[in-house]
mmCIF file of C-alpha atoms in Angstrom:
data_model
loop_
_atom_site.group_PDB
_atom_site.id
_atom_site.type_symbol
_atom_site.label_atom_id
_atom_site.label_comp_id
_atom_site.label_asym_id
_atom_site.label_seq_id
_atom_site.Cartn_x
_atom_site.Cartn_y
_atom_site.Cartn_z
ATOM 1 C CA MET A 214 95.831 123.657 48.743
ATOM 2 C CA LYS A 215 96.783 120.354 50.925
ATOM 3 C CA LYS A 216 95.021 118.251 53.033
ATOM 4 C CA PHE A 217 95.049 118.285 57.228
ATOM 5 C CA ILE A 218 96.069 115.230 57.391
ATOM 6 C CA LEU A 219 99.436 115.106 54.603
ATOM 7 C CA ASP A 220 100.173 118.089 55.771
ATOM 8 C CA THR A 221 103.646 116.559 58.059
ATOM 9 C CA ALA A 222 105.447 120.489 58.171
ATOM 10 C CA ALA A 223 104.275 121.047 62.474
ATOM 11 C CA ALA A 224 105.828 116.916 63.075
ATOM 12 C CA ASP A 225 109.287 118.426 61.569
ATOM 13 C CA THR A 226 109.582 120.995 64.244
ATOM 14 C CA ILE A 227 108.684 118.883 67.425
ATOM 15 C CA PRO A 228 112.312 118.995 69.268
ATOM 16 C CA LEU A 229 114.192 115.612 69.464
ATOM 17 C CA LYS A 230 114.426 116.420 73.410
ATOM 18 C CA LEU A 231 111.152 116.037 73.862
ATOM 19 C CA VAL A 232 110.553 113.238 72.725
ATOM 20 C CA VAL A 233 113.805 111.827 74.811
ATOM 21 C CA TYR A 234 112.334 112.862 78.102
ATOM 22 C CA LEU A 235 108.554 111.404 76.715
ATOM 23 C CA ALA A 236 110.785 107.700 76.403
ATOM 24 C CA LEU A 237 112.788 109.078 79.532
ATOM 25 C CA LEU A 238 109.189 109.199 81.266
ATOM 26 C CA ALA A 239 107.192 106.631 79.835
ATOM 27 C CA ALA A 240 111.107 104.029 82.017
ATOM 28 C CA VAL A 241 109.963 105.727 85.118
ATOM 29 C CA VAL A 242 106.458 105.150 85.261
ATOM 30 C CA LEU A 243 107.557 101.753 84.600
ATOM 31 C CA LEU A 244 109.802 101.411 86.575
ATOM 32 C CA LEU A 245 107.773 102.246 89.450
ATOM 33 C CA ALA A 246 105.272 100.671 88.805
ATOM 34 C CA HIS A 247 107.312 97.786 89.166
ATOM 35 C CA ALA A 248 109.042 98.935 92.761
ATOM 36 C CA TRP A 249 105.605 99.128 93.645
ATOM 37 C CA ASN A 250 104.403 95.523 92.064
ATOM 38 C CA THR A 251 107.642 94.107 94.042
ATOM 39 C CA THR A 252 108.073 95.708 98.166
ATOM 40 C CA ALA A 253 106.058 98.308 98.257
ATOM 41 C CA SER A 254 102.115 96.803 98.146
ATOM 42 C CA PRO A 255 103.928 93.645 99.974
ATOM 43 C CA VAL A 256 104.341 95.863 102.856
ATOM 44 C CA LEU A 257 100.634 96.946 102.636
ATOM 45 C CA GLN A 258 99.621 93.565 102.270
ATOM 46 C CA ASP A 259 101.659 92.693 105.693
ATOM 47 C CA ALA A 260 99.810 96.066 107.009
ATOM 48 C CA GLU A 261 96.712 94.887 106.272
ATOM 49 C CA ILE A 262 96.898 91.298 107.668
ATOM 50 C CA LYS A 263 98.891 91.929 111.467
ATOM 51 C CA ALA A 264 94.966 94.836 111.467
ATOM 52 C CA GLN A 265 93.465 92.170 110.548
ATOM 53 C CA ALA A 266 95.178 89.684 113.425
ATOM 54 C CA GLU A 267 95.524 92.224 115.570
ATOM 55 C CA SER A 268 91.957 92.791 115.229
ATOM 56 C CA ALA A 269 90.965 89.311 115.769
ATOM 57 C CA SER A 270 92.564 88.911 119.631
ATOM 58 C CA LEU A 271 91.201 91.903 120.181
ATOM 59 C CA SER A 272 87.774 90.225 119.794
ATOM 60 C CA LEU A 273 88.702 86.861 121.451
ATOM 61 C CA LEU A 274 89.881 89.499 124.570
ATOM 62 C CA SER A 275 87.112 91.412 124.997
ATOM 63 C CA ILE A 276 84.421 87.713 125.516
ATOM 64 C CA GLN A 277 87.255 86.259 128.023
ATOM 65 C CA GLY A 278 85.739 88.080 131.048
ATOM 66 C CA GLY A 279 82.131 87.036 130.315
ATOM 67 C CA TYR A 280 79.315 84.201 130.546
ATOM 68 C CA ALA A 281 80.187 80.686 129.884
ATOM 69 C CA ARG A 282 78.712 78.405 129.201
ATOM 70 C CA ASP A 283 78.554 74.860 129.998
ATOM 71 C CA SER A 284 78.074 72.108 128.107
ATOM 72 C CA ALA A 285 77.123 69.306 130.418
ATOM 73 C CA ASP A 286 74.154 71.895 130.475
ATOM 74 C CA ARG A 287 72.167 71.679 127.099
ATOM 75 C CA HIS A 288 69.359 74.033 128.632
ATOM 76 C CA SER A 289 71.674 76.062 129.571
ATOM 77 C CA PRO A 290 72.395 79.406 127.725
ATOM 78 C CA GLU A 291 74.693 80.425 124.687
ATOM 79 C CA GLY A 292 78.247 81.774 126.114
ATOM 80 C CA SER A 293 79.710 85.303 124.716
ATOM 81 C CA MET A 294 80.322 85.584 121.936
ATOM 82 C CA CYS A 295 82.533 86.913 118.780
ATOM 83 C CA SER A 296 83.067 87.585 115.182
ATOM 84 C CA LEU A 297 85.684 87.269 113.843
ATOM 85 C CA THR A 298 85.749 88.428 110.380
ATOM 86 C CA PHE A 299 88.809 87.670 107.983
ATOM 87 C CA SER A 300 89.484 88.464 103.633
ATOM 88 C CA LEU A 301 93.101 87.344 103.949
ATOM 89 C CA PRO A 302 94.517 87.348 100.314
ATOM 90 C CA PRO A 303 96.227 84.002 98.749
ATOM 91 C CA SER A 304 99.909 84.035 99.971
ATOM 92 C CA VAL A 305 99.140 83.322 103.851
ATOM 93 C CA ARG A 306 98.385 79.716 104.782
ATOM 94 C CA TYR A 307 96.719 79.395 107.389
ATOM 95 C CA ILE A 308 95.882 81.514 110.982
ATOM 96 C CA SER A 309 95.576 79.546 113.804
ATOM 97 C CA PHE A 310 94.843 79.627 117.381
ATOM 98 C CA GLY A 311 96.538 78.560 120.858
ATOM 99 C CA VAL A 312 98.587 76.186 118.802
ATOM 100 C CA ASP A 313 101.676 75.798 116.116
ATOM 101 C CA PRO A 314 100.770 73.614 113.599
ATOM 102 C CA ASP A 315 103.387 73.287 112.294
ATOM 103 C CA GLN A 316 107.025 73.917 113.895
ATOM 104 C CA GLU A 317 109.033 73.159 111.403
ATOM 105 C CA CYS A 318 107.861 75.994 108.535
ATOM 106 C CA ASN A 319 107.737 73.581 105.781
ATOM 107 C CA GLY A 320 103.657 73.627 105.206
ATOM 108 C CA ASN A 321 102.784 70.514 106.339
ATOM 109 C CA LEU A 322 100.546 70.039 109.069
ATOM 110 C CA THR A 323 100.077 67.220 109.856
ATOM 111 C CA ASP A 324 104.182 65.405 109.521
ATOM 112 C CA SER A 325 104.800 67.059 113.000
ATOM 113 C CA GLU A 326 102.980 66.759 116.968
ATOM 114 C CA TRP A 327 101.067 70.268 117.242
ATOM 115 C CA ILE A 328 102.169 72.069 120.780
ATOM 116 C CA PRO A 329 99.464 73.432 122.215
ATOM 117 C CA GLU A 330 100.737 77.775 123.161
ATOM 118 C CA ASN A 331 98.428 79.531 124.561
ATOM 119 C CA ASN A 332 97.367 83.309 124.664
ATOM 120 C CA THR A 333 98.806 82.560 121.189
ATOM 121 C CA LEU A 334 97.448 83.452 117.170
ATOM 122 C CA ILE A 335 99.916 82.500 114.130
ATOM 123 C CA TYR A 336 99.309 83.217 111.152
ATOM 124 C CA GLN A 337 101.609 81.956 108.015
ATOM 125 C CA TYR A 338 102.440 82.838 104.200
ATOM 126 C CA ASN A 339 103.013 80.913 101.957
ATOM 127 C CA ASN A 340 106.883 81.115 102.128
ATOM 128 C CA GLY A 341 106.718 79.946 105.599
ATOM 129 C CA VAL A 342 107.117 83.096 107.551
ATOM 130 C CA LYS A 343 105.101 82.884 110.364
ATOM 131 C CA LYS A 344 104.231 85.487 112.333
ATOM 132 C CA ARG A 345 103.058 85.752 116.037
ATOM 133 C CA MET A 346 100.102 87.671 118.064
ATOM 134 C CA LEU A 347 99.758 87.265 121.654
ATOM 135 C CA ILE A 348 96.492 87.966 123.242
ATOM 136 C CA ASP A 349 96.454 89.918 126.923
ATOM 137 C CA GLY A 350 95.625 88.503 129.920
ATOM 138 C CA LYS A 351 94.285 85.672 132.021
ATOM 139 C CA PRO A 352 95.301 81.958 130.138
ATOM 140 C CA ILE A 353 92.824 81.377 126.255
ATOM 141 C CA HIS A 354 92.124 77.864 126.738
ATOM 142 C CA PHE A 355 90.606 77.399 122.946
ATOM 143 C CA ILE A 356 88.426 74.323 121.856
ATOM 144 C CA LYS A 357 87.327 72.709 118.961
ATOM 145 C CA GLY A 358 84.006 72.653 118.624
ATOM 146 C CA ILE A 359 81.391 70.428 117.428
ATOM 147 C CA GLN A 360 77.826 70.050 117.063
ATOM 148 C CA ASP A 361 76.760 66.615 118.957
ATOM 149 C CA SER A 362 73.289 64.682 117.759
ATOM 150 C CA GLU A 363 70.880 67.554 118.517
ATOM 151 C CA GLY A 364 72.773 69.858 116.819
ATOM 152 C CA ILE A 365 74.577 72.538 120.082
ATOM 153 C CA TRP A 366 78.040 72.683 120.200
ATOM 154 C CA VAL A 367 80.331 71.662 122.325
ATOM 155 C CA PRO A 368 83.808 71.392 122.626
ATOM 156 C CA ALA A 369 85.520 68.153 120.346
ATOM 157 C CA ARG A 370 86.157 66.073 123.805
ATOM 158 C CA ALA A 371 83.445 66.086 125.033
ATOM 159 C CA GLN A 372 82.296 63.465 122.341
ATOM 160 C CA GLU A 373 82.175 59.684 124.027
ATOM 161 C CA SER A 374 85.634 58.117 121.814
ATOM 162 C CA SER A 375 86.979 54.587 122.492
ATOM 163 C CA GLU A 376 90.697 56.476 121.641
ATOM 164 C CA ALA A 377 91.617 58.914 123.901
ATOM 165 C CA PRO A 378 91.295 62.226 122.219
ATOM 166 C CA SER A 379 94.520 64.014 121.074
ATOM 167 C CA VAL A 380 95.539 67.105 121.048
ATOM 168 C CA LEU A 381 94.149 68.218 117.891
ATOM 169 C CA GLU A 382 91.254 67.277 118.886
ATOM 170 C CA ASN A 383 91.719 69.079 122.113
ATOM 171 C CA THR A 384 93.196 72.094 121.252
ATOM 172 C CA ALA A 385 93.257 73.503 117.931
ATOM 173 C CA VAL A 386 91.445 75.788 116.535
ATOM 174 C CA ILE A 387 93.218 75.955 112.635
ATOM 175 C CA ILE A 388 91.307 78.412 110.098
ATOM 176 C CA GLU A 389 93.137 76.524 106.867
ATOM 177 C CA TYR A 390 93.753 78.672 102.515
ATOM 178 C CA PRO A 391 91.025 80.221 102.011
ATOM 179 C CA VAL A 392 91.439 82.637 104.719
ATOM 180 C CA SER A 393 88.435 85.018 104.590
ATOM 181 C CA GLY A 394 84.589 85.357 105.774
ATOM 182 C CA GLU A 395 83.216 84.822 109.144
ATOM 183 C CA PHE A 396 83.753 83.179 112.697
ATOM 184 C CA LEU A 397 82.349 82.408 115.453
ATOM 185 C CA PHE A 398 83.960 81.886 118.907
ATOM 186 C CA GLU A 399 82.481 81.374 122.226
ATOM 187 C CA MET A 400 82.596 80.863 126.077
ATOM 188 C CA VAL A 401 81.601 77.660 127.172
ATOM 189 C CA THR A 402 82.757 75.916 130.445
ATOM 190 C CA ARG A 403 84.312 72.345 130.933
ATOM 191 C CA ASP A 404 85.631 70.440 134.530
ATOM 192 C CA GLY A 405 85.251 74.102 136.200
ATOM 193 C CA ILE A 406 87.432 75.083 133.227
ATOM 194 C CA ARG A 407 86.767 78.013 130.444
ATOM 195 C CA TYR A 408 86.932 77.601 126.884
ATOM 196 C CA THR A 409 87.079 79.440 123.869
ATOM 197 C CA MET A 410 85.509 77.579 121.616
ATOM 198 C CA ALA A 411 84.994 78.013 117.820
ATOM 199 C CA ARG A 412 81.804 77.651 116.370
ATOM 200 C CA PHE A 413 82.164 76.500 112.603
#
């Protein structure tokens, strides 16, 4: 009596066509997996980035008509706030609010003057491609916030300085890679102008 493991009679009856079909099926599966990673996955990723940017723009728009704290009054209650949550992939270099920091699309944010663009949310990929999202409504003036000596958030330009404040300090709100986490914005006023101030 032959041992079961050494019995190869059944293996000789496997049709050659079945082996060929299985090999072809494996090749098709590998090609589909490669195509998914190179085409479908980036498209889905881009859709997710756009969805997060649209959600952020709606949140920012929702506080524009709310109460704006007087930044000169230390006893003024906090202004209307919104928290933006991002979890953008490593392919996103930065997201900016109200400013285009990379006019040349070369990835260097310090080699040219930053151009203010009110009501605009811009995100740039590592390959230099930039996407803009306009926020409807009245002009939105973004401003960077800093904490004063008492821990109160005030617009950066409100700080006394011997040098004239730069455009970068006044209007630049940028989140550079990694664009991930929660970012708080508050409505404030200074000299009668309403600002959407970054508190991070």
